[in-house]
Amino acid sequence: MADFTNGFWDLYIAIITVLSIGGCALLLWSQSKHRVLAGSDGTTGHIWDEDLTELNTPMPRWWMWMFYLTIVFGIGYLTLYPGLGSYAGKLGWKSAGAYTEELKTAEQEYGPL
């Protein structure tokens, strides 16, 4: 892992992560603005097997809001915990610190084996 010690990879990961979340939000926002015209029959006009038609219905609202909440959760998680390259997060949590605490707890509970 000595090859990945410069700051490029931290910045690369952070940019890809932020752009991905932003892209998901932009795609969801653009698709949530789609409305079916009142006078239309609600289909796209595509017909298969003589009677199977493709409907042109918007995404269900509960599903759309679930995606928005997932994006908000992702932003909150990346703010509180390390996930954006070298950014340590607001809580300062580290996996090495959690491992050290688990070792101390195991040593106190079980003693030397």
XYZ file of C-alpha atoms in Angstrom:
113
model
C 0.000 0.000 0.000
C 3.023 2.290 -0.040
C 2.125 3.227 -3.607
C -1.016 5.069 -2.472
C 0.476 7.477 0.072
C 0.377 10.709 -1.916
C -2.570 13.108 -1.807
C -3.769 12.377 -5.341
C -5.733 9.265 -4.387
C -7.464 10.979 -1.464
C -8.601 13.770 -3.748
C -9.553 11.291 -6.494
C -11.789 9.286 -4.139
C -13.405 12.414 -2.689
C -14.173 13.900 -6.120
C -15.620 10.645 -7.493
C -17.790 10.204 -4.374
C -19.148 13.755 -4.375
C -19.793 13.718 -8.138
C -21.587 10.368 -7.868
C -23.919 11.582 -5.123
C -24.522 14.820 -7.021
C -25.206 12.888 -10.225
C -27.733 10.668 -8.448
C -29.475 13.724 -7.011
C -29.536 15.469 -10.400
C -30.898 12.383 -12.164
C -33.598 11.914 -9.533
C -34.570 15.592 -9.653
C -34.791 15.586 -13.455
C -36.944 12.459 -13.506
C -39.237 13.671 -10.729
C -40.280 16.635 -12.899
C -41.773 14.302 -15.534
C -45.553 14.637 -15.736
C -48.025 12.618 -17.790
C -50.287 14.819 -19.890
C -53.912 14.835 -18.763
C -55.355 14.289 -22.225
C -53.108 11.383 -23.184
C -53.929 7.736 -22.667
C -50.855 7.238 -20.421
C -48.872 5.073 -22.843
C -45.693 5.635 -24.826
C -47.240 4.287 -28.003
C -45.087 1.148 -28.042
C -47.091 -2.050 -28.579
C -45.821 -5.632 -28.388
C -47.662 -8.850 -29.211
C -50.632 -6.899 -30.549
C -52.059 -5.893 -27.137
C -49.184 -5.329 -24.668
C -48.588 -1.564 -24.302
C -45.835 0.271 -22.457
C -47.200 2.707 -19.870
C -45.714 6.148 -19.353
C -46.207 6.565 -15.616
C -43.989 8.566 -13.264
C -42.010 7.007 -10.436
C -44.108 6.463 -7.268
C -43.726 9.353 -4.808
C -42.786 7.106 -1.890
C -39.966 5.626 -3.977
C -38.739 9.059 -5.023
C -38.656 10.292 -1.414
C -36.831 7.128 -0.360
C -34.101 7.968 -2.885
C -33.905 11.560 -1.597
C -33.578 10.285 1.990
C -30.847 7.881 0.885
C -28.895 10.765 -0.647
C -29.299 12.840 2.531
C -28.187 9.852 4.631
C -25.099 9.420 2.427
C -24.145 13.082 2.793
C -24.644 12.908 6.565
C -22.616 9.709 6.843
C -19.740 11.142 4.820
C -19.804 14.260 7.004
C -19.676 12.360 10.311
C -17.388 9.446 9.400
C -14.253 9.128 7.243
C -15.223 8.356 3.682
C -13.936 11.206 1.549
C -10.258 10.429 1.079
C -8.209 11.821 3.967
C -11.150 13.669 5.574
C -11.419 12.310 9.143
C -15.083 13.153 9.679
C -16.673 15.297 12.392
C -16.745 12.440 14.938
C -13.075 11.521 14.471
C -13.851 7.790 14.328
C -11.096 5.479 13.086
C -11.165 1.746 12.520
C -7.764 1.426 14.215
C -9.178 3.082 17.341
C -12.166 0.737 17.364
C -9.831 -2.258 16.993
C -7.676 -1.056 19.897
C -10.752 -0.671 22.108
C -11.913 -4.180 21.202
C -8.485 -5.585 22.082
C -8.547 -3.848 25.476
C -12.044 -5.159 26.180
C -11.056 -8.697 25.188
C -7.884 -8.529 27.300
C -9.879 -7.433 30.358
C -12.599 -10.018 29.832
C -10.538 -13.069 28.876
C -7.040 -12.261 30.133
C -3.977 -13.754 28.492
C -4.669 -16.963 26.613
